[in-house]
mmCIF file of C-alpha atoms and ligand atoms in Angstrom:
data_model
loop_
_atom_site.group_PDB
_atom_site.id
_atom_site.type_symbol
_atom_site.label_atom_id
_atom_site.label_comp_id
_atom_site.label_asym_id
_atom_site.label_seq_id
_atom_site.Cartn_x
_atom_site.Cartn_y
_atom_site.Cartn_z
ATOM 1 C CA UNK A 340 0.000 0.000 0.000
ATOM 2 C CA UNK A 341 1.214 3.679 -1.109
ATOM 3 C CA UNK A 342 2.023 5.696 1.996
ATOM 4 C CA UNK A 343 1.291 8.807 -0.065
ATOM 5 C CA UNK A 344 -1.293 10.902 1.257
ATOM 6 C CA UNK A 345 -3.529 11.820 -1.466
ATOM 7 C CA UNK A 346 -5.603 15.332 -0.620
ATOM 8 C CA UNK A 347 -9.230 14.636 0.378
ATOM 9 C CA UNK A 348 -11.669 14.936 -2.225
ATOM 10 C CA UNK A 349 -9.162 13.954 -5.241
ATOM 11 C CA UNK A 350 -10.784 10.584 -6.050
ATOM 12 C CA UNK A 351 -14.091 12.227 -5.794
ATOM 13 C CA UNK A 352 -13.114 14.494 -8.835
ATOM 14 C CA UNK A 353 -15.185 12.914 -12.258
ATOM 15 C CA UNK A 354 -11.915 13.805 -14.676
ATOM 16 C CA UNK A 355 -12.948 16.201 -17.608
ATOM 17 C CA UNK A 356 -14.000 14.479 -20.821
ATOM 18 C CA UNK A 357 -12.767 16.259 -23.729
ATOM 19 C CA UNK A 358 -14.651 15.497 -27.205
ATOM 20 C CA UNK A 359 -13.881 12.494 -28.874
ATOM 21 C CA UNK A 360 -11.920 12.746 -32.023
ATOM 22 C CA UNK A 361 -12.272 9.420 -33.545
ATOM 23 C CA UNK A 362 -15.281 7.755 -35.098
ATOM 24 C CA UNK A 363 -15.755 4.380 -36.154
ATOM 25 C CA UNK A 364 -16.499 3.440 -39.915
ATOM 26 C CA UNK A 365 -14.063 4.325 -42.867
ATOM 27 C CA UNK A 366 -16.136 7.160 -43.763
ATOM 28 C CA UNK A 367 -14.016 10.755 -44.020
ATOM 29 C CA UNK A 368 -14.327 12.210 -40.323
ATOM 30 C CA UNK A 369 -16.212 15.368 -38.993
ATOM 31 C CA UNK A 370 -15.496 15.955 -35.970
ATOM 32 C CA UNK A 371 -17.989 18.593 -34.188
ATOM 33 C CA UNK A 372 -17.485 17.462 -30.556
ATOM 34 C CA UNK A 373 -15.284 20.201 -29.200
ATOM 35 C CA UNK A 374 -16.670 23.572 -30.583
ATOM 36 C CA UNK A 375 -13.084 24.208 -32.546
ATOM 37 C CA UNK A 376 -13.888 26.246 -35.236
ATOM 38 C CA UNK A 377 -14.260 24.713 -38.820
ATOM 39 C CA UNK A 378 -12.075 27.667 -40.590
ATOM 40 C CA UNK A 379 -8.460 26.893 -39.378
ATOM 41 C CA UNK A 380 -6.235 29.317 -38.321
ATOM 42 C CA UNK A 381 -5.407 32.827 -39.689
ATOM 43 C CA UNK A 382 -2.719 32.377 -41.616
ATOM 44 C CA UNK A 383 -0.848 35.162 -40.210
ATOM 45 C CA UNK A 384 -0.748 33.103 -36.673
ATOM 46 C CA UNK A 385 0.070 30.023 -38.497
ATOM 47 C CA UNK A 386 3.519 31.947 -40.137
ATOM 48 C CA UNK A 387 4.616 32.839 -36.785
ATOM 49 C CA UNK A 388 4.057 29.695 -35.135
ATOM 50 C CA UNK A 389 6.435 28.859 -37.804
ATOM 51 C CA UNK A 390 8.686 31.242 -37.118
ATOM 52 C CA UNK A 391 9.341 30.245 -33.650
ATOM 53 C CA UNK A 392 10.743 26.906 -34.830
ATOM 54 C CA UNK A 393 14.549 28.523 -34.542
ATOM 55 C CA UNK A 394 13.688 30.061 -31.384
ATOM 56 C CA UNK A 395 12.885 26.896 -29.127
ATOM 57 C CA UNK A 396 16.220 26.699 -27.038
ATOM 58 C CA UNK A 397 14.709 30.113 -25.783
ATOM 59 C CA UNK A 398 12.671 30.196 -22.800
ATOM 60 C CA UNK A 399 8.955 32.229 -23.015
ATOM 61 C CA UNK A 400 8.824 35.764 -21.979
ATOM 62 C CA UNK A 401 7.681 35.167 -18.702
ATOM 63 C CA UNK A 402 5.484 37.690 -18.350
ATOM 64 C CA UNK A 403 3.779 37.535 -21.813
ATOM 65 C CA UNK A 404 4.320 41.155 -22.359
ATOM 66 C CA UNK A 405 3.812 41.772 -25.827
ATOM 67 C CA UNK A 406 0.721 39.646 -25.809
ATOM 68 C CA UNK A 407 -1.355 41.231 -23.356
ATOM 69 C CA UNK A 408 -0.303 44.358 -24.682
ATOM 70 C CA UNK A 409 -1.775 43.381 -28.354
ATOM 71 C CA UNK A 410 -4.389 42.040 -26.080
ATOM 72 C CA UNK A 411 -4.994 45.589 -24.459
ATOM 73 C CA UNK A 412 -5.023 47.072 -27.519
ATOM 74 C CA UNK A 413 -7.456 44.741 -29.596
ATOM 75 C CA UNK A 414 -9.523 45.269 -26.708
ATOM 76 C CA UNK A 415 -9.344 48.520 -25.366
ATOM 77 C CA UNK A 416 -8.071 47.211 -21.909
ATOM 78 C CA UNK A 417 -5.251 48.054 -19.418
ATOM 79 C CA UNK A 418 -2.566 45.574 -20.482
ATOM 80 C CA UNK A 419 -1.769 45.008 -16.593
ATOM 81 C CA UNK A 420 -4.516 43.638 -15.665
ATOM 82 C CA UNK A 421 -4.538 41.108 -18.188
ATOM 83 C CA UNK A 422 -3.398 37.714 -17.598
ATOM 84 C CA UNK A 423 -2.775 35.179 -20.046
ATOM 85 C CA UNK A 424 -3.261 31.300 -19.282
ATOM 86 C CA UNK A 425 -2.825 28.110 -20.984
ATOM 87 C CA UNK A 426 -6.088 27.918 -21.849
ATOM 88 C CA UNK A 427 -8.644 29.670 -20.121
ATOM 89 C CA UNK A 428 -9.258 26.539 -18.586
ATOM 90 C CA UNK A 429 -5.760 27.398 -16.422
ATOM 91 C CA UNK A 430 -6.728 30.413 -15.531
ATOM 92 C CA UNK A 431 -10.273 29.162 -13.640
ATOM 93 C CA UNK A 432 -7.991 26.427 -12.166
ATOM 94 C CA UNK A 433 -5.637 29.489 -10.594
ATOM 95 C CA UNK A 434 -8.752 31.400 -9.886
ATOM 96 C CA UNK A 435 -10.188 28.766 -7.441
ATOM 97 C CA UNK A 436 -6.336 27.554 -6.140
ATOM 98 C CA UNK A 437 -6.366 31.444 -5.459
ATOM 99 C CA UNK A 438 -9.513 31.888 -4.119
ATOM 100 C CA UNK A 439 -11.469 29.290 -2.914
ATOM 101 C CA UNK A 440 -10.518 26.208 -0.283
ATOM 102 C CA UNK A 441 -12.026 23.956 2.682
ATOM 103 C CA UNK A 442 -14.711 25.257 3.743
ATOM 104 C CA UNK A 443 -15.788 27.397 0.767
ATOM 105 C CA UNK A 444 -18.659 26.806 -1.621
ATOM 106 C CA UNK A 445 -17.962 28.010 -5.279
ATOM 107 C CA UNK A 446 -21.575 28.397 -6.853
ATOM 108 C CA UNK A 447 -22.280 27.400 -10.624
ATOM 109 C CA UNK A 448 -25.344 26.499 -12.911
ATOM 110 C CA UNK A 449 -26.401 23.208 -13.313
ATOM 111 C CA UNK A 450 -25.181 22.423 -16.734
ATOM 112 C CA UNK A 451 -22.335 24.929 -16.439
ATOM 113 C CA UNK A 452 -19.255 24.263 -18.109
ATOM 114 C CA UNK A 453 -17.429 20.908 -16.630
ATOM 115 C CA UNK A 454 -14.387 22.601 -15.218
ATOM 116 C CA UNK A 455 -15.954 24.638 -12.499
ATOM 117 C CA UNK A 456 -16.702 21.548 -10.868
ATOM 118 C CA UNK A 457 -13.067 19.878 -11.387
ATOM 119 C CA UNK A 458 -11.444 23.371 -9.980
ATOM 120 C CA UNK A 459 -13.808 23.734 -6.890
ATOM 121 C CA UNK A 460 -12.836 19.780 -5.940
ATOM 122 C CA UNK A 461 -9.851 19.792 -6.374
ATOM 123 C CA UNK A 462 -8.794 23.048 -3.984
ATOM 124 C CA UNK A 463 -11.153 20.829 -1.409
ATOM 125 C CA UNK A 464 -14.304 23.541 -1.414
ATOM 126 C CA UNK A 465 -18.264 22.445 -1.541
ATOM 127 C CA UNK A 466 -19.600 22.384 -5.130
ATOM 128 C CA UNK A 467 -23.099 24.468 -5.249
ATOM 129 C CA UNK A 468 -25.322 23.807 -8.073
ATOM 130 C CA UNK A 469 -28.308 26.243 -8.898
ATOM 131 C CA UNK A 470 -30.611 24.597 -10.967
ATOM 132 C CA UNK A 471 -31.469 25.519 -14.538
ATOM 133 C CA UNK A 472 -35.129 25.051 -15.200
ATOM 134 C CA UNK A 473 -34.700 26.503 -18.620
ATOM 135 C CA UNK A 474 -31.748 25.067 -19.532
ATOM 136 C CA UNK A 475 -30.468 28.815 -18.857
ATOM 137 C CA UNK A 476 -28.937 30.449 -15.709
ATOM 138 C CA UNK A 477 -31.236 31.113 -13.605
ATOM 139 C CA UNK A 478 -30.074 34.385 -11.715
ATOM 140 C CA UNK A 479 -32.633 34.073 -8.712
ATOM 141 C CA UNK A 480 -31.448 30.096 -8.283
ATOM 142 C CA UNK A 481 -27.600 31.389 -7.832
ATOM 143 C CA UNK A 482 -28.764 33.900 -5.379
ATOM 144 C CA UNK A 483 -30.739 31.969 -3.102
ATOM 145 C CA UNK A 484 -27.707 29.239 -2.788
ATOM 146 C CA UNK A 485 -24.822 32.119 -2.181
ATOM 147 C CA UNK A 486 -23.799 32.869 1.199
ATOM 148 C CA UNK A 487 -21.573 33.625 3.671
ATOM 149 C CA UNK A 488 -19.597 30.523 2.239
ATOM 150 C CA UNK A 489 -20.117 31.275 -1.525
ATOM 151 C CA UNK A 490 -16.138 32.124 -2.429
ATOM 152 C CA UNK A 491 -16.581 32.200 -5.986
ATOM 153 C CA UNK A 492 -19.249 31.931 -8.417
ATOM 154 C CA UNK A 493 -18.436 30.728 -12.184
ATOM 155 C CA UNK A 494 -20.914 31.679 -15.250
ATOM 156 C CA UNK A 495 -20.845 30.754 -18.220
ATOM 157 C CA UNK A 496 -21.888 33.847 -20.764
ATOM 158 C CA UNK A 497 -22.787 32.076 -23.381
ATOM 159 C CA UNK A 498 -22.356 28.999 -21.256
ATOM 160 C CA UNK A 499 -21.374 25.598 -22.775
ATOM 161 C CA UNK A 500 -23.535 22.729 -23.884
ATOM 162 C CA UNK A 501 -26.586 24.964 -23.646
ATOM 163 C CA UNK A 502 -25.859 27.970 -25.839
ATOM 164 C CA UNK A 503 -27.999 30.004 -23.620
ATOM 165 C CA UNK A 504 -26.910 33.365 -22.349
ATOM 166 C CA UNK A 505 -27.291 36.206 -19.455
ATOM 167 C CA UNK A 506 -28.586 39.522 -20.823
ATOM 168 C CA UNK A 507 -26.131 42.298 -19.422
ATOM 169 C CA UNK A 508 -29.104 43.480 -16.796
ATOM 170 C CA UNK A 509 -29.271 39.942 -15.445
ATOM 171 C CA UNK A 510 -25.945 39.865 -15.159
ATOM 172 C CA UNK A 511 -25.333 42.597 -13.220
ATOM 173 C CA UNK A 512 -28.684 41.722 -11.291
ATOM 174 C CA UNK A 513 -26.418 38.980 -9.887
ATOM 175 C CA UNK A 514 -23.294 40.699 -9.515
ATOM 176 C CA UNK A 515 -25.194 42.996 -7.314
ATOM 177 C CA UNK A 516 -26.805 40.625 -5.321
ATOM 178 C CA UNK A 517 -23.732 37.970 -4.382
ATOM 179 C CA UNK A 518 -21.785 38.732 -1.013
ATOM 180 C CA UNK A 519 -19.012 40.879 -1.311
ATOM 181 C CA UNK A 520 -16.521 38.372 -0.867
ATOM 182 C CA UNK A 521 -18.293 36.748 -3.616
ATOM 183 C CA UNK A 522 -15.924 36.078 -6.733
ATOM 184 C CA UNK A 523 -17.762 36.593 -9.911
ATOM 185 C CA UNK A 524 -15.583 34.510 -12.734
ATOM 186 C CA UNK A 525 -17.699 35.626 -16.026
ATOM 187 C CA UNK A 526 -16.693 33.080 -18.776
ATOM 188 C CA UNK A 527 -16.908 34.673 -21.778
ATOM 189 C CA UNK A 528 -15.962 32.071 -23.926
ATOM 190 C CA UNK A 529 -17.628 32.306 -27.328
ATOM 191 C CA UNK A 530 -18.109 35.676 -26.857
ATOM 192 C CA UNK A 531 -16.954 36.613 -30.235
ATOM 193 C CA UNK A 532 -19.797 34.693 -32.137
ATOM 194 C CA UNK A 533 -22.667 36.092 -29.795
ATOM 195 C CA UNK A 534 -24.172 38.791 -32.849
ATOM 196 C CA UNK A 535 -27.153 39.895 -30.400
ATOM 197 C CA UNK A 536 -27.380 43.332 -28.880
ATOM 198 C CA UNK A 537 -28.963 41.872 -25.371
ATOM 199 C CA UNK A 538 -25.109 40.780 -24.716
ATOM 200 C CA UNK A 539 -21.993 41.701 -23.443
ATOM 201 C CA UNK A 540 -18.928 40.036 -22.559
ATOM 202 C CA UNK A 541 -18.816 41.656 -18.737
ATOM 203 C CA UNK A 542 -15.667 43.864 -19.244
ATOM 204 C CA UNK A 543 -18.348 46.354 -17.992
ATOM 205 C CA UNK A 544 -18.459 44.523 -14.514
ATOM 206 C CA UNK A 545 -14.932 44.202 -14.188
ATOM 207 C CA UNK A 546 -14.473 47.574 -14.369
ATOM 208 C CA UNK A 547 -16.958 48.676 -11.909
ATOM 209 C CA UNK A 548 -16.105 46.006 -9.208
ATOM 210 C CA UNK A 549 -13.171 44.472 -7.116
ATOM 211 C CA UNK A 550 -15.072 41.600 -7.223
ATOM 212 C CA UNK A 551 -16.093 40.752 -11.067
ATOM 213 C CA UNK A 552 -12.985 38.424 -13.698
ATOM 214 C CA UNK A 553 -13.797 38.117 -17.513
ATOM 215 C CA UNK A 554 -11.856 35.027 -18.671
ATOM 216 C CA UNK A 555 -11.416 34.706 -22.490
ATOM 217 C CA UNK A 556 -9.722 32.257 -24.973
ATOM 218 C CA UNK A 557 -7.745 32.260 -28.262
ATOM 219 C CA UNK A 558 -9.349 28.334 -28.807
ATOM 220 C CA UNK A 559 -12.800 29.042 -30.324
ATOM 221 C CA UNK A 560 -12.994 31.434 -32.700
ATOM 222 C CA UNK A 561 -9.126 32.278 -33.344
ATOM 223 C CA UNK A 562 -8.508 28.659 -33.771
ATOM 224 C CA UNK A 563 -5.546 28.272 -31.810
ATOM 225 C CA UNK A 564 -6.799 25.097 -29.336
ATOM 226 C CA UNK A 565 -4.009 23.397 -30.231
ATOM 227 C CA UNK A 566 -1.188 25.958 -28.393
ATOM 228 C CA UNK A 567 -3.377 26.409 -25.286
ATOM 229 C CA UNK A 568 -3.967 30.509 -24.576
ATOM 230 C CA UNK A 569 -6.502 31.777 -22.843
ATOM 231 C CA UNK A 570 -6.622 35.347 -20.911
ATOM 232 C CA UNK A 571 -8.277 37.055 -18.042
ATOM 233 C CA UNK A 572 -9.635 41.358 -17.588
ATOM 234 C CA UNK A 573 -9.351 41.060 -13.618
ATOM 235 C CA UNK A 574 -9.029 43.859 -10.812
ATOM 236 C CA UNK A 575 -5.295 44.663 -10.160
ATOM 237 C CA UNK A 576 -5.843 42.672 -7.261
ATOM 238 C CA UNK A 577 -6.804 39.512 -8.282
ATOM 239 C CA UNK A 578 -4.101 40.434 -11.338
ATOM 240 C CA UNK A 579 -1.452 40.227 -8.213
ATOM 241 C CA UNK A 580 -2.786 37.039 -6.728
ATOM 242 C CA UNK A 581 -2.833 34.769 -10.253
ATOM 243 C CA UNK A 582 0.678 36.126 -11.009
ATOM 244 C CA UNK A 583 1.946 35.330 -7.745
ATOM 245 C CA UNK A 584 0.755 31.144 -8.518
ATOM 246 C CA UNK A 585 1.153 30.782 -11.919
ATOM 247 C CA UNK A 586 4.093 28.837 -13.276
ATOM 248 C CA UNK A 587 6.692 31.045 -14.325
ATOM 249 C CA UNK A 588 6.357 30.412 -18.134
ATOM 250 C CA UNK A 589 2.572 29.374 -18.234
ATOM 251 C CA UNK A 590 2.587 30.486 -21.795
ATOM 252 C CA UNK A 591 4.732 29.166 -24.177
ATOM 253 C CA UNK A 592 6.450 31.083 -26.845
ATOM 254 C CA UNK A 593 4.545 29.991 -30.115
ATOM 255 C CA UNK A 594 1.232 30.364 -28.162
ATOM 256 C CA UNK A 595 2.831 34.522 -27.452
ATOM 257 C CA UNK A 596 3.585 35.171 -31.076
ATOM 258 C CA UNK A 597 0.440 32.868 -32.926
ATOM 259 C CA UNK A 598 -1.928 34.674 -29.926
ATOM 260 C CA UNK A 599 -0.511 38.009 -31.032
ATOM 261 C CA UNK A 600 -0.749 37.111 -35.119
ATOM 262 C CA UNK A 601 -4.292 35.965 -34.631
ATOM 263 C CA UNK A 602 -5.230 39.571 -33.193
ATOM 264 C CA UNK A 603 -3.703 41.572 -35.992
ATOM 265 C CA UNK A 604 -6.020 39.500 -38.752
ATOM 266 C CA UNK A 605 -10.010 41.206 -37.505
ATOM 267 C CA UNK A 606 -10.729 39.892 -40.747
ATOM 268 C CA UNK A 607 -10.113 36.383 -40.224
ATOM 269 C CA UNK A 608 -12.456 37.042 -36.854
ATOM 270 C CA UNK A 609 -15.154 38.674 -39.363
ATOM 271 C CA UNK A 610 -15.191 35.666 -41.620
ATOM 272 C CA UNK A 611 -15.807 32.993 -38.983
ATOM 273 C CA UNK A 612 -18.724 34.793 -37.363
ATOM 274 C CA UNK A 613 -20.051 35.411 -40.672
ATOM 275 C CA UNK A 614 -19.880 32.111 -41.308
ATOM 276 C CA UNK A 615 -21.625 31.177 -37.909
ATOM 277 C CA UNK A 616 -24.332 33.502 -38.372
ATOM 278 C CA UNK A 617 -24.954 31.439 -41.216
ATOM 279 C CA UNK A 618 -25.083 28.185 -40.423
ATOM 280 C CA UNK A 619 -25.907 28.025 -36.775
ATOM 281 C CA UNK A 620 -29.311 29.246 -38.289
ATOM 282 C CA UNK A 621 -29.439 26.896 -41.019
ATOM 283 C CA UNK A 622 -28.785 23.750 -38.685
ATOM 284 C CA UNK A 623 -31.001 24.908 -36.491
ATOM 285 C CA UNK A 624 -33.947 25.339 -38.687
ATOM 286 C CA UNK A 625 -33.207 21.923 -40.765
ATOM 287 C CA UNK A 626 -32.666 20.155 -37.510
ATOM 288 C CA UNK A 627 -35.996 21.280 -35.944
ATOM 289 C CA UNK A 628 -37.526 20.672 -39.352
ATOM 290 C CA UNK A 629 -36.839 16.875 -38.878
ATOM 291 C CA UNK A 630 -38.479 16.803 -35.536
ATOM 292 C CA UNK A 631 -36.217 17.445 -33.178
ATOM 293 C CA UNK A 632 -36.219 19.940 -30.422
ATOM 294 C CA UNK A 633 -33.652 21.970 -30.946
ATOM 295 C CA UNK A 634 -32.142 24.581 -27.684
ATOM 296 C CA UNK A 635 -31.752 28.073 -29.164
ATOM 297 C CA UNK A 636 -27.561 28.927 -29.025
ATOM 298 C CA UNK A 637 -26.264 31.852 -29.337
ATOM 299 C CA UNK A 638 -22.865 30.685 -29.938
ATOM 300 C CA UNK A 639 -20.899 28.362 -32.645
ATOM 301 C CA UNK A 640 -22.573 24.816 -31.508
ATOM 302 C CA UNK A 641 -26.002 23.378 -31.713
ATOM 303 C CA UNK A 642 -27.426 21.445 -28.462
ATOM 304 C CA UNK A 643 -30.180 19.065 -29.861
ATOM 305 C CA UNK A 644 -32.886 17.330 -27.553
ATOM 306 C CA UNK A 645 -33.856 13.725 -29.088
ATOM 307 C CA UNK A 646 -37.047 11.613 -28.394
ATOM 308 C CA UNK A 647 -37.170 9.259 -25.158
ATOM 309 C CA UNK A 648 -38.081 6.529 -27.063
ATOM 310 C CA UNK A 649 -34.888 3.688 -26.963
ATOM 311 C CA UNK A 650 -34.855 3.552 -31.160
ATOM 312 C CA UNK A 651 -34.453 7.702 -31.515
ATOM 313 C CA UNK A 652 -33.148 8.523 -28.057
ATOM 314 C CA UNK A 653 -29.803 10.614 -28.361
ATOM 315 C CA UNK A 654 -27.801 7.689 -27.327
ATOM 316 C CA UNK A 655 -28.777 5.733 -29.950
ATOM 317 C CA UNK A 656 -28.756 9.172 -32.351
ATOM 318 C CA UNK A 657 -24.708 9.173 -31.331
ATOM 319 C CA UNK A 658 -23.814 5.587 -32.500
ATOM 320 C CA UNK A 659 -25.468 6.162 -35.681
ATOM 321 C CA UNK A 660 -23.580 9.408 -36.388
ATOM 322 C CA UNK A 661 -20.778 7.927 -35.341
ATOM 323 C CA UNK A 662 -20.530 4.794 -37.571
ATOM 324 C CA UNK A 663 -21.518 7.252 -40.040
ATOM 325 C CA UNK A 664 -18.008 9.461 -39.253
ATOM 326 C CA UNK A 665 -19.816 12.620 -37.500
ATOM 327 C CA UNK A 666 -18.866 13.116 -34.276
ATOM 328 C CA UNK A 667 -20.917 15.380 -32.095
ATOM 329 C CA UNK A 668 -20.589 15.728 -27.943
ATOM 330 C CA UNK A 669 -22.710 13.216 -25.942
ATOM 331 C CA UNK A 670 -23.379 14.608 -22.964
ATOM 332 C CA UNK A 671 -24.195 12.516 -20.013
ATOM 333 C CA UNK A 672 -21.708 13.778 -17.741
ATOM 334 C CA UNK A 673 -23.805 16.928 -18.244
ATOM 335 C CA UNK A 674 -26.376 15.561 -16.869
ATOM 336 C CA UNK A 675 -27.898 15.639 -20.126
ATOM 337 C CA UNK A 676 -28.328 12.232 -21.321
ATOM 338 C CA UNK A 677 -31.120 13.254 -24.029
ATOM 339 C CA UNK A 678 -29.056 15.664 -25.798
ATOM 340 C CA UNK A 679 -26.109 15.936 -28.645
ATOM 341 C CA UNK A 680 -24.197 19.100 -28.801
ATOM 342 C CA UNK A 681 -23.275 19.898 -32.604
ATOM 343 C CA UNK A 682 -20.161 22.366 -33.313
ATOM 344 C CA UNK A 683 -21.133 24.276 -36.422
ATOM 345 C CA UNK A 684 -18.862 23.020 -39.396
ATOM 346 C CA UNK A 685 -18.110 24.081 -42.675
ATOM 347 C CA UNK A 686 -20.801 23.267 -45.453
ATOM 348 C CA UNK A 687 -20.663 20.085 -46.671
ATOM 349 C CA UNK A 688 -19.871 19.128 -42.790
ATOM 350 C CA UNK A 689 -23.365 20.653 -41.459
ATOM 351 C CA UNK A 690 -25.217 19.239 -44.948
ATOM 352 C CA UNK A 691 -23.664 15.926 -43.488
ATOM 353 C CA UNK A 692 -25.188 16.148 -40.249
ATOM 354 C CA UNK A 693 -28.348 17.068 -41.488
ATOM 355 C CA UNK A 694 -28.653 14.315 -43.565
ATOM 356 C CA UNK A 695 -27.433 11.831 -41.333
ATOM 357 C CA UNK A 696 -29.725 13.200 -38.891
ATOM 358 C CA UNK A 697 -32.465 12.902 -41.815
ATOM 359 C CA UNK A 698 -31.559 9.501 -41.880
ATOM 360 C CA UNK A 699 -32.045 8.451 -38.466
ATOM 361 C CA UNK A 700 -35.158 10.252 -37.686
ATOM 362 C CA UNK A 701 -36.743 7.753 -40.949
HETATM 363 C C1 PLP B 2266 -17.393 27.798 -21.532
HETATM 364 C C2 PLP B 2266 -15.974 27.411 -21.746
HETATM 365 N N1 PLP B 2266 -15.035 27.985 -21.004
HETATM 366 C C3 PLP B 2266 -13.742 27.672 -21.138
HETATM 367 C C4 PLP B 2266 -13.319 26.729 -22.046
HETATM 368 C C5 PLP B 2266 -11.880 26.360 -22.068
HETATM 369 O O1 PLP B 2266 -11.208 26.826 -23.146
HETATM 370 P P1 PLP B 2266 -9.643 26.825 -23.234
HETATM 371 O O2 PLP B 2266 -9.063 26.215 -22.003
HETATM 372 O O3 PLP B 2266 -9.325 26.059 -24.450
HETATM 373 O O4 PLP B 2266 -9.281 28.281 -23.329
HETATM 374 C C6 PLP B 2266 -14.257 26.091 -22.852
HETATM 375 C C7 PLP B 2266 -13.835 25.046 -23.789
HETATM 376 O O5 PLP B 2266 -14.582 24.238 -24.269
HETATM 377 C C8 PLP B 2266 -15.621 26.437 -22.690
HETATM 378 O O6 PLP B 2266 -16.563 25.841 -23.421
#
């Protein structure tokens, strides 16, 4: 037996499941399980992920200077208190390591993104789950479960599998109403694709509060999953605190100069919304068209709700795509077991789903 002794709470922690990226069958794949977008990479951040390739005996700047400044500038933010990640998925990690422990709650929606969960575990606080009756936060639910114990509350905006949003009003609605030493981590995602006016991506909040984050990521619509960069609009603060735990190099060097490529091509940015604000609309209409109930998104994936009965159910849905060579998300460790999630793809990807779907539904 291993004398190690293993924190409390670790074997409790359900590990992430990222989207599958294999499908059975011969046929060419699609995969649509991790909302990457189908467009690449500008090709701008591609040449100077290149470039780095004589560089690699060279440690990162540290500090990700340039970056955050490009950052700061493509944004219209303070380049101090920015702070890059690898992956935003790092930074809500560092958030709760900073901010949350024993004792603590941290506070999320019921199908809220899967890492709020892992991050609140594994620093040893209480997960708190507010239900969603509408598959959409529900901003009275969070309330009435924060308390004197609530350390940090994580949402979603546009949250992931659902593709449902916070207006700004609501946002701020909870904002006002969670404990001061409340953390309010606004995930913003997929903000880029969100084309509505009732939106924004909380950089408002931040500003106003000590107590609001925005957390952001270069792995949707800038297509740069692969390198891992993510960043965070915080109070100087909470700035302080992350930098003081991070690893000294969190950010690697081709992430620094493909992150800082991928802001100087807008156009690039332009193109893949456009392209969204296509097709999202498109596979949502053909989808519902076949019979299927589909969850209005605001965002670059489709969530699809499937019949109970055992021949359609989504389960069932998911094998047949799958032998088929389209791979969308199952989501049972959502808690929804009745639902795909479907990344938008390029054209003849979403005609395939469509059709498979067609096919199924027969
Ligand atoms: C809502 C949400 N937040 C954060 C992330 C993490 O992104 P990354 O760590 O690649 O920046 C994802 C990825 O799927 C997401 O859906």
């Amino acid at each position: 037996m291993s004398k190690l002794r293993l924190q409390p709470g670790i074997l409790d922690i359900a590990p992430y499941i990222p989207g599958r990226s294999r499908a059975e069958g011969g046929q060419r794949l699609i995969k649509l399980s991790s909302n990457e977008t189908p467009l690449g990479t500008s090709a701008k951040a591609r040449a100077a992920y290149r470039a780095l390739a004589d560089k690699l005996h060279r440690y990162p700047d540290g500090g990700a200077l340039d970056l955050r400044a490009a950052i700061g500038r493509s944004h219209g933010l303070d380049r101090d208190r920015i702070v890059c990640g690898n992956g935003s998925d790092e930074l809500l990690t560092m958030l709760a390591h900073a901010y949350a422990g024993p004792g603590d709650e941290v506070l999320f929606t019921e199908f809220a993104f899967a890492v709020y969960k892992i991050a609140a575990q594994a620093v040893g606080a209480t997960p708190v789950v507010a239900p969603e009756p509408a598959l959409k936060a529900d901003v009275d639910a969070l309330l009435a479960r924060a308390g004197a114990k609530t350390a940090i509350c994580y949402l979603a905006n546009p949250n992931n599998p659902t593709g449902s949003h916070l207006p700004p009003d609501e946002v701020k609605r909870l904002r006002a109403g969670l404990p001061a030493h409340t953390l309010l981590v606004i995930d913003s995602a997929y903000a880029e694709y969100v084309t509505r006016n009732d939106y924004n991506d909380g950089v408002e909040l931040v500003d106003g509060h000590d107590n609001v984050v925005m957390t952001r990521t270069f792995s949707k619509i800038y297509g740069l999953s692969a390198l891992r960069l993510g960043w965070m609009y915080a109070p100087s603060a909470v700035i302080d605190a992350i930098n003081r735990i991070r690893g000294p190099f969190n950010i690697n060097a081709a992430a620094q100069a493909a992150g800082i490529a991928a802001l100087e091509d807008p156009a690039f940015v332009a193109q893949a919304v456009a392209h969204n604000s296509q097709w999202l609309p498109w596979l949502e209409r053909e989808i519902a068209a076949l019979g299927l109930t589909i969850h209005a998104s605001v965002a670059n994936f489709a969530l699809v709700e499937f019949p109970q009965d055992r021949r359609r159910d989504a389960a069932s849905a998911y094998r047949y795509l799958l032998a088929r060579g389209i791979i969308p998300r199952a989501l049972e460790n959502y808690g929804l077991p009745n639902c795909l999630r479907f990344t938008v793809g390029l054209e003849h990807e979403n005609r395939a789903v469509v059709e498979a779907l067609a096919g199924f539904m027969a």
